[in-house]
XYZ file of C-alpha atoms in Angstrom:
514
model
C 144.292 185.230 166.910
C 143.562 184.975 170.616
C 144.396 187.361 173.396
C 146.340 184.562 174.966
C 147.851 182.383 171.782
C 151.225 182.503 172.594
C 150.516 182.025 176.449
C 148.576 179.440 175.555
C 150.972 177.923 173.112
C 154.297 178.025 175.099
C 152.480 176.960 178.085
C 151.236 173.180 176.065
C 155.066 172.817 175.779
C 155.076 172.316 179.653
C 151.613 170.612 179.683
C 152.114 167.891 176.441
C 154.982 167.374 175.255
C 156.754 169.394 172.956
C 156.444 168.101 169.537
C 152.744 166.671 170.725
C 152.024 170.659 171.608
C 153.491 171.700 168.066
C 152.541 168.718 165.453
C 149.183 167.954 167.275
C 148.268 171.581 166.656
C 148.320 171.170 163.110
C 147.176 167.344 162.290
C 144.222 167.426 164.418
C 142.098 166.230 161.613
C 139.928 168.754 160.169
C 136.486 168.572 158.261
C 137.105 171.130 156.301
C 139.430 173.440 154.302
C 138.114 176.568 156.714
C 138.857 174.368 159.407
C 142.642 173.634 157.992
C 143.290 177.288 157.901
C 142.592 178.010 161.465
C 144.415 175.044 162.586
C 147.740 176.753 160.470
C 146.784 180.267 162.304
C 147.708 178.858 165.457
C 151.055 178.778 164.803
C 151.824 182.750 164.487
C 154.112 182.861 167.363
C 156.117 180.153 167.888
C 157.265 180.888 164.129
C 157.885 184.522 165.494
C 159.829 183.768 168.325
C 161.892 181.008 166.481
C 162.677 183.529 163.888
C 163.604 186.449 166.401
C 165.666 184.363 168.794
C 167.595 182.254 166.037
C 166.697 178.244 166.723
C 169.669 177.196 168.488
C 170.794 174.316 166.249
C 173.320 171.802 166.604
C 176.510 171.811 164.347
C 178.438 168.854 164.276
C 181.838 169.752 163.170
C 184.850 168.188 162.669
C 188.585 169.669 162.600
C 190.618 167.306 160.716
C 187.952 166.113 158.360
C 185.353 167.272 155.864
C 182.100 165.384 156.924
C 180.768 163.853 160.207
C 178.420 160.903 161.356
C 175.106 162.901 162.397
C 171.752 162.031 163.195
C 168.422 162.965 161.538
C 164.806 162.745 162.824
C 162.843 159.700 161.254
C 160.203 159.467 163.489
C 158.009 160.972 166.068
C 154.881 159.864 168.622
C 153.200 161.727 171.253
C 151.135 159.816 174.068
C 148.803 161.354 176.654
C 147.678 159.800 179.893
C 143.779 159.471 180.380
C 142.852 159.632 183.985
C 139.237 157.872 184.356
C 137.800 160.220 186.472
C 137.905 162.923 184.316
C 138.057 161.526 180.686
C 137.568 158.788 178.640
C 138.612 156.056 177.352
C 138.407 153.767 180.904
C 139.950 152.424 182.156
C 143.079 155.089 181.976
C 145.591 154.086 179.347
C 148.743 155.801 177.750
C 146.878 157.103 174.141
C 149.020 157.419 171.041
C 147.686 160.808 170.294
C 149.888 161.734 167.274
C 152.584 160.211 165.236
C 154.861 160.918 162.507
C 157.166 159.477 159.701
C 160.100 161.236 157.832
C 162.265 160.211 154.587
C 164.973 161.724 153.079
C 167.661 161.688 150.237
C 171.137 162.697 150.354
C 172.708 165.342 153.045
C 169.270 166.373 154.058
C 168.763 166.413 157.866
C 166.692 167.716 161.028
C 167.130 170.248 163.517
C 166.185 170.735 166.740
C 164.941 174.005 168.059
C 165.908 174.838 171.353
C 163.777 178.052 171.882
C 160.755 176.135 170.883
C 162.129 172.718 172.280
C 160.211 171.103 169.442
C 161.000 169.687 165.703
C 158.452 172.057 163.357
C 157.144 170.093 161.064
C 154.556 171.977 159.641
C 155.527 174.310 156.586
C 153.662 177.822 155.907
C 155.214 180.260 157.417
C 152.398 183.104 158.647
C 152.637 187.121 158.411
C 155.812 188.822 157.789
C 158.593 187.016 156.325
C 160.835 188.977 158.556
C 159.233 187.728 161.876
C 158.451 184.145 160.517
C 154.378 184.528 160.661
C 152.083 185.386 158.405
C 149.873 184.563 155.353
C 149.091 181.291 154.606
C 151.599 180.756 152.601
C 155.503 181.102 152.869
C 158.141 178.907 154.691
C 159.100 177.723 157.169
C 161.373 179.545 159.768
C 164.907 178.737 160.762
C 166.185 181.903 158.402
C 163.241 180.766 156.110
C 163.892 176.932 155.693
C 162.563 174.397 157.185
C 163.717 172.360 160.280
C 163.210 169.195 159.044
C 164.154 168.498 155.374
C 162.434 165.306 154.329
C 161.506 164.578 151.034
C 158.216 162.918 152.233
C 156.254 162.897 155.325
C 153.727 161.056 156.707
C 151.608 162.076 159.510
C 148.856 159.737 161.575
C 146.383 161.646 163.956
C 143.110 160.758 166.458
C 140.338 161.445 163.647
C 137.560 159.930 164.638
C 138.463 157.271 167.136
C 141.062 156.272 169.638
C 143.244 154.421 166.875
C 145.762 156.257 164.921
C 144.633 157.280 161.310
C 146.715 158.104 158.181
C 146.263 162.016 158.206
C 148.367 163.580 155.527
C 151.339 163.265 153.532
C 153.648 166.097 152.553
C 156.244 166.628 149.336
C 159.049 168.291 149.419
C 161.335 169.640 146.437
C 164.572 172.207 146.722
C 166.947 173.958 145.119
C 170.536 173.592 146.207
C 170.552 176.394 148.827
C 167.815 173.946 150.630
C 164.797 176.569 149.994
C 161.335 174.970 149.513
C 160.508 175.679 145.456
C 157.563 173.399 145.854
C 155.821 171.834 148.651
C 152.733 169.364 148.556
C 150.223 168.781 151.084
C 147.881 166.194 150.820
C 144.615 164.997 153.223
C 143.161 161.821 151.479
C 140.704 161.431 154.029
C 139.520 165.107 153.050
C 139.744 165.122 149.418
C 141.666 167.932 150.179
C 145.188 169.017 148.862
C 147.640 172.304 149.073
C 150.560 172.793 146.405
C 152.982 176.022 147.188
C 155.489 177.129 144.426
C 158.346 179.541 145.714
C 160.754 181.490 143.990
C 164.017 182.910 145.337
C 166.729 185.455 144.664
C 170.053 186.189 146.827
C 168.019 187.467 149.514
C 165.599 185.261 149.725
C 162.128 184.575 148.974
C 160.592 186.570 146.150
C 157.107 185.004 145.404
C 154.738 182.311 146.946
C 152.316 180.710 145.140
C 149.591 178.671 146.714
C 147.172 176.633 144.782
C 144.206 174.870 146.491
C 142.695 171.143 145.475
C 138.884 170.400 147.005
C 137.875 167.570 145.452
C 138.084 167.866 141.857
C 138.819 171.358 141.296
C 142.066 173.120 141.438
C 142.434 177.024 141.984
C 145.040 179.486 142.467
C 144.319 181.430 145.944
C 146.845 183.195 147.030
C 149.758 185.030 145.538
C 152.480 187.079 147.850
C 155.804 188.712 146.151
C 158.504 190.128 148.232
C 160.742 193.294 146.950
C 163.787 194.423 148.664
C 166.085 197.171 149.273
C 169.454 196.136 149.492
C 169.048 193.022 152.239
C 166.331 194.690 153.489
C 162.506 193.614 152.672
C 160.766 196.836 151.141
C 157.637 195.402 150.233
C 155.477 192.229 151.006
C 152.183 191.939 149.840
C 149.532 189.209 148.765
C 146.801 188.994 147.027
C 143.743 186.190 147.570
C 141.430 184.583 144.858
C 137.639 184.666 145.573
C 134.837 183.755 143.316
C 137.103 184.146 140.620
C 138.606 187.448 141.318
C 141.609 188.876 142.565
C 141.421 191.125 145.622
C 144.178 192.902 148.354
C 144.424 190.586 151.321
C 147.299 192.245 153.245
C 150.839 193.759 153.225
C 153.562 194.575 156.113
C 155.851 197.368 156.289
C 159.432 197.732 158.399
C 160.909 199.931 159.743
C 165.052 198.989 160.792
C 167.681 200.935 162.864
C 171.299 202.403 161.475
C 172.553 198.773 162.235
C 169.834 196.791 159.883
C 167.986 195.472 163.096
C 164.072 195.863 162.493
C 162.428 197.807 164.980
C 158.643 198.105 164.055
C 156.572 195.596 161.766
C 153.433 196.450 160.801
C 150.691 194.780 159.655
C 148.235 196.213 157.106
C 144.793 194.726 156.253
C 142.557 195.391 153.440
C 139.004 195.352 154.003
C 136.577 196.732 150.892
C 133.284 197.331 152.593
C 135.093 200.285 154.850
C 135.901 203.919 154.383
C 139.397 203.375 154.410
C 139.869 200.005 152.925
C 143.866 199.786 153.966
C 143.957 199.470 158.151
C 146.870 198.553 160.403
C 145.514 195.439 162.074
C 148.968 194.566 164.252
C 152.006 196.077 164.771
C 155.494 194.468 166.724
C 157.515 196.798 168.931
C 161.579 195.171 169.010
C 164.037 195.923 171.282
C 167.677 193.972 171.552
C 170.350 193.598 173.888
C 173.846 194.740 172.799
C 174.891 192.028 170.868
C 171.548 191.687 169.051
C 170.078 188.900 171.353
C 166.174 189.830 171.311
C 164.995 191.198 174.192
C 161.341 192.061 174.027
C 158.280 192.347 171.669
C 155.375 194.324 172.144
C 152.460 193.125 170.239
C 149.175 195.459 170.058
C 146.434 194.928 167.959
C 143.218 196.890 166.455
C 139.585 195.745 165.119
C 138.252 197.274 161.699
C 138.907 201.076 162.057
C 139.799 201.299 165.707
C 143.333 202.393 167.811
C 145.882 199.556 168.199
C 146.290 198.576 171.723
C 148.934 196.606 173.861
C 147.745 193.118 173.563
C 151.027 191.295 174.787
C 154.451 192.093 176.052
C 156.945 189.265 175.654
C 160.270 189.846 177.528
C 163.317 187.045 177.075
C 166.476 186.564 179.351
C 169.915 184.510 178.048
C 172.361 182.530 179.335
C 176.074 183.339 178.513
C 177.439 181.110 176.436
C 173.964 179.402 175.620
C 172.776 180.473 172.034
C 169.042 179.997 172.967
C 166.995 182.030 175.412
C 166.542 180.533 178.766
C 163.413 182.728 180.277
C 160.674 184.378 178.829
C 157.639 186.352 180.776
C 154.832 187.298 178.941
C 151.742 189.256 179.792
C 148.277 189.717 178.333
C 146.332 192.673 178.284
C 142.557 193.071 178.076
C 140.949 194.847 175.183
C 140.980 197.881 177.359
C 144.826 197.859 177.851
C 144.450 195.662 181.752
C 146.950 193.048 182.400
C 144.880 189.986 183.177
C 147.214 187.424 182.839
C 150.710 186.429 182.621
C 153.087 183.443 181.265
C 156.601 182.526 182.994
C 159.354 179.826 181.214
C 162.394 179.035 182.768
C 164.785 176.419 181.313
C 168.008 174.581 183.269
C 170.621 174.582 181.215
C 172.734 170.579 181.870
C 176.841 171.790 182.702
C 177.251 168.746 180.455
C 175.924 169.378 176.964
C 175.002 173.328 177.784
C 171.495 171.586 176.314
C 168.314 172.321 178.459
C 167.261 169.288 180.595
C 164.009 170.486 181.662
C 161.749 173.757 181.556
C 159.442 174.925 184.124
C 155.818 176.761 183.000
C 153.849 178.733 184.855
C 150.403 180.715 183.449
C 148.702 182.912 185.987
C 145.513 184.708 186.105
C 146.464 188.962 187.181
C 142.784 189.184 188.666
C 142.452 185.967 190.242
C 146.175 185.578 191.805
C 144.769 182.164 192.877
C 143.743 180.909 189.411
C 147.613 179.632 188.063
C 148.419 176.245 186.539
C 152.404 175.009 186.285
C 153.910 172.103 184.770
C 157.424 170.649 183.956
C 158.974 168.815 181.225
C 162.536 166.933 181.459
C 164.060 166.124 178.822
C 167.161 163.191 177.989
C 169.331 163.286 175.102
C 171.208 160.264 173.456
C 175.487 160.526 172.318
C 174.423 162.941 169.624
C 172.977 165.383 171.849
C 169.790 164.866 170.161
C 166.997 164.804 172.418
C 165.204 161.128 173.147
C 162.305 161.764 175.448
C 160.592 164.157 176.477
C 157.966 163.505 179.594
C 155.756 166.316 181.042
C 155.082 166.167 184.441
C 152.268 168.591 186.796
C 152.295 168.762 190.522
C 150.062 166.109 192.400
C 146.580 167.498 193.538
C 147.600 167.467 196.990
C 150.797 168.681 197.027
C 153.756 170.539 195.128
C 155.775 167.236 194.292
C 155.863 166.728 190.248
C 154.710 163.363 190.530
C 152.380 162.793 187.460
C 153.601 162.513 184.159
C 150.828 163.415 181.935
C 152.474 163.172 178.460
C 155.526 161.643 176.974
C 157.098 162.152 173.761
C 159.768 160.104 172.240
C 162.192 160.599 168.609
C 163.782 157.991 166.565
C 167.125 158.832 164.426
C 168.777 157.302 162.022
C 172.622 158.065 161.119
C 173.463 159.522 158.265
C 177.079 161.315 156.550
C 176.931 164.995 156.096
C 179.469 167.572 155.462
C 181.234 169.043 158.641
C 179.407 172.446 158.594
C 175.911 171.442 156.614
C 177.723 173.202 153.183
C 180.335 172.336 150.964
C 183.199 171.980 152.400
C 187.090 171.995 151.630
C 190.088 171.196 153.795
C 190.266 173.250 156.361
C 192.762 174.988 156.433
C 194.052 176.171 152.608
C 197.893 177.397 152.185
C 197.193 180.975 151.173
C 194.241 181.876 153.704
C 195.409 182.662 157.710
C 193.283 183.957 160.264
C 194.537 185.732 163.520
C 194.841 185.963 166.462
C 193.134 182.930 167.923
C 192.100 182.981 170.045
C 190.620 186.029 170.072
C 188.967 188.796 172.156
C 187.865 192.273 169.742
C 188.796 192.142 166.643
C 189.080 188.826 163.982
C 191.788 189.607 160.898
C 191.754 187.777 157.408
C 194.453 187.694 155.336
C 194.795 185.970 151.900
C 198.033 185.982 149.378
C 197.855 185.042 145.681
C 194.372 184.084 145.637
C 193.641 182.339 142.234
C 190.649 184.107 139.863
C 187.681 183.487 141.389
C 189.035 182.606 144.975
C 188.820 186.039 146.408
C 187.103 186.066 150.004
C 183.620 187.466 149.424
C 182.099 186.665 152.420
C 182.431 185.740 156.329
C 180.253 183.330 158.497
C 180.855 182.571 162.018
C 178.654 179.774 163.660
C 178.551 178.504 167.716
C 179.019 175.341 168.468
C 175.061 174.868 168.208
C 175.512 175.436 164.369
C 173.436 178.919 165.007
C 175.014 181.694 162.780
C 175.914 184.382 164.304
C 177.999 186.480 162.314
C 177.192 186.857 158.289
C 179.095 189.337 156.704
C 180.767 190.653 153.253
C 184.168 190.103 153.356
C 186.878 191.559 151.266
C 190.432 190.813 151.394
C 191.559 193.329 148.831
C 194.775 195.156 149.918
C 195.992 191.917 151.982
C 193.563 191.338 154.531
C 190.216 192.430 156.131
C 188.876 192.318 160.071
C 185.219 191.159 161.721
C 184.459 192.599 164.944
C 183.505 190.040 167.308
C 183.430 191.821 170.889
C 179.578 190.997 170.958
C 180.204 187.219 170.729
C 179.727 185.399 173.874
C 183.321 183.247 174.808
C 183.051 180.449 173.626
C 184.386 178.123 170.470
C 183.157 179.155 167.229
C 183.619 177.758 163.414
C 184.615 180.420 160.678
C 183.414 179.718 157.259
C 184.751 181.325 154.255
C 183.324 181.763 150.898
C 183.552 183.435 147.285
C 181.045 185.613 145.702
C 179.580 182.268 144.220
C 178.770 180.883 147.780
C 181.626 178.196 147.362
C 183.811 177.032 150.903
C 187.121 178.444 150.666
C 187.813 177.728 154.504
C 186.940 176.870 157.404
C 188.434 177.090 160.900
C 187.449 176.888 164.761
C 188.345 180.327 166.815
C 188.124 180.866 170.666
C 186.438 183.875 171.349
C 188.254 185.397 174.836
């Protein structure tokens, strides 16, 4: 990774727009399996930050019935503007520079991420499971599954002229929680092919397998298993497959406060031809705000058997109310711990929807103040809230007016029937179940009376009205009734969710937080 990848990659979501920045990132067509890998490297952050900052994801809920009319991504193309006197093809032309295709069975849906401002449609999900980076193999983020859940995909890309090519197709098959268990990639015009077979247990993840197709030959390359300690991950390791045998490639280790907040990831590296084959290679520094909103990372880094140093600080500001971070201000540092540059995002939040309609960028260089480059990109949303188009503008050369629009990106839906909170659902409100007082300001109370066998309350979710979850809790109503703290919660409406030990709906009911 590069001093300046995430700098780099958050400011392409001003510059291109944002699902060009994200998907073009990984279908630019490679020539070679190497060349695959570094393309999915690139994407270490932005899975970071998603999985830090929760996505910010719609929930379309209804009150007085058990599913809604929603919309799912089934399509998405990126075009660039070619000026003449600086590129080709002339004269200047709009260029479809990336395009994709999405099918899906049943419930199965999309969703938008509003840190990001992007759909991710790419799968691995790189380093620690925790941060949503890593290895080459994994999942995606949004709490490890993927934002959109298509069966298929089909993705089209500028190989080798300025025509759109057939790139890749991807398979997808779940279980009924919605976690990858097996996941196909496929590059025809390669001869090149990825399979990944995942296990879970009621944490999560547990193993990742990753087996490799060039040409004619199949091999197993990469294994990673996951342990835990109560919720907590207690070990994550993998192990690679070269010329035959089976070698360390890497493990992280975490380190979490009294409240079950990680505090310190660490990245280990193993590396045979040194002393001291096991070396930390990176290591995150989190801090929250009360409330557990993530407030900054610190991200150093260290070659083969030398000191980490501060390579990055990332720092991230909120909106009250908004369930996705509105600012973030990032600076680099120079191998010998000098800032040299810095990244600034700022993102107006519409009074309407409480859904960003455009983000400024700026990246600057710290020892050439005059050495900066800013862009914006405004975005429109249709009755679903889901976002249409979104154009990226940068100033004119003259002047500071935002007059040239050098990249447009535009979705396509279809409507689909899903259930009202993206589960199982049951009426909402059951006879024996009340919860009080609502709304509410400190404290939430449960109470249940003659719950049948099997119906006790086990557990307590509490999503915005983004569909992020915000509160996840056991929940026990034994001796009457039980109480969730909710002081933290911004005001706001918010959807309670019920369930048994077995995961299944008991109830579900909207709250005002005070």
């Amino acid at each position: 990774m590069t001093r300046t990848l995430l700098g780099i990659a958050m400011l392409s979501l001003c510059i291109t727009a944002q699902a060009q920045a994200q998907s073009t990132q990984k279908r630019i067509a490679p020539n070679s399996k190497v060349a695959i890998q570094k393309i999915r490297a690139q994407h270490v952050h932005d899975a970071l930050l998603n999985q830090l900052v929760g996505n910010g994801q719609r929930l379309a809920a209804s009150k007085t019935t058990s599913t809604v009319t929603d919309e799912r991504l089934i399509a998405q193309s990126s075009y660039r503007f070619f000026d003449t006197s600086t590129t080709t093809p002339s004269p200047a032309v709009w260029i479809s520079t990336d395009s994709s295709t999405y099918y899906y069975s049943g419930q199965h849906g999309s969703y938008y991420n509003y840190n990001g401002m992007t759909y991710v449609n790419y799968y691995q999900l790189y380093n620690s499971i925790f941060l949503g980076q890593g290895h080459i193999i994994g999942l995606r983020d949004k709490d490890n599954k993927p934002e959109i859940l298509s069966d298929s995909s089909r993705f089209y890309s500028l190989i080798s002229s300025d025509t759109l090519e057939y790139y890749e197709t991807a398979h997808s098959t779940y279980d009924a929680a919605d976690n990858f268990t097996k996941y196909v990639e496929d590059y025809p015009p390669f001869s090149y092919s990825s399979t990944f077979i995942n296990t879970f247990g009621a944490n999560g993840i547990t193993s990742s397998l990753s087996i490799d197709n060039a040409s004619t030959t199949m091999d197993t390359m990469e294994y990673r298993t996951l342990d835990y300690t109560g919720t907590h991950i207690s070990a994550d390791s993998t192990e690679s497959k070269a010329s035959g045998t089976w070698e360390h490639q890497g493990s992280f280790t975490y380190t979490y406060d009294a409240s079950g907040k990680a505090t310190r990831i660490s990245q280990w590296v193993y590396d045979n031809t040194i002393a001291i084959p096991w070396y930390e290679n990176a290591r995150y520094d989190l801090e929250y705000y009360p409330g557990d909103q993530f407030k900054k990372m610190t991200v150093s880094y260290a070659p083969v058997s030398s000191p980490l140093t501060i390579n990055e600080v990332d720092s991230f500001s909120w909106t009250t109310g908004v369930p996705y971070y509105t600012g973030i201000s990032s600076t680099y540092y120079s191998s010998a711990g000098t800032p040299v540059s810095a990244y600034t995002q700022v993102k107006h939040v519409s009074a309407t929807n409480q859904l960003p309609d455009s983000v400024y960028a700026l990246q600057y260089d710290l020892t050439t103040p005059d050495t900066f480059f800013r862009a914006l990109n405004v975005y429109t949303y249709d009755t679903y809230n889901k976002p249409t188009d979104d154009i990226a503008y940068t100033p004119h050369v003259g002047g500071t007016a935002y007059d040239s629009v050098t990249s447009h990106q535009h979705y396509y839906y279809q409507t689909y029937t899903r259930d009202a909170t993206g589960v199982n659902t049951v009426a909402e409100h059951t006879t024996n179940i009340s919860i009080y007082p609502n709304p509410a300001n400190n404290q939430l109370y449960i109470a249940q009376i003659n719950a049948t066998a099997g119906n006790d309350i086990a557990a307590v979710k509490i999503f915005n009205i983004t569909g992020q979850l915000v509160i996840n809790k056991a929940c026990s109503t034994t001796g009457g009734k039980a109480q969730v703290a909710i002081s933290d919660l911004p005001q706001g409406t918010y959807m309670v969710v019920l369930q048994n030990a077995t995961g299944t709906m008991l109830h579900t009911e909207k709250i005002v937080k005070l």
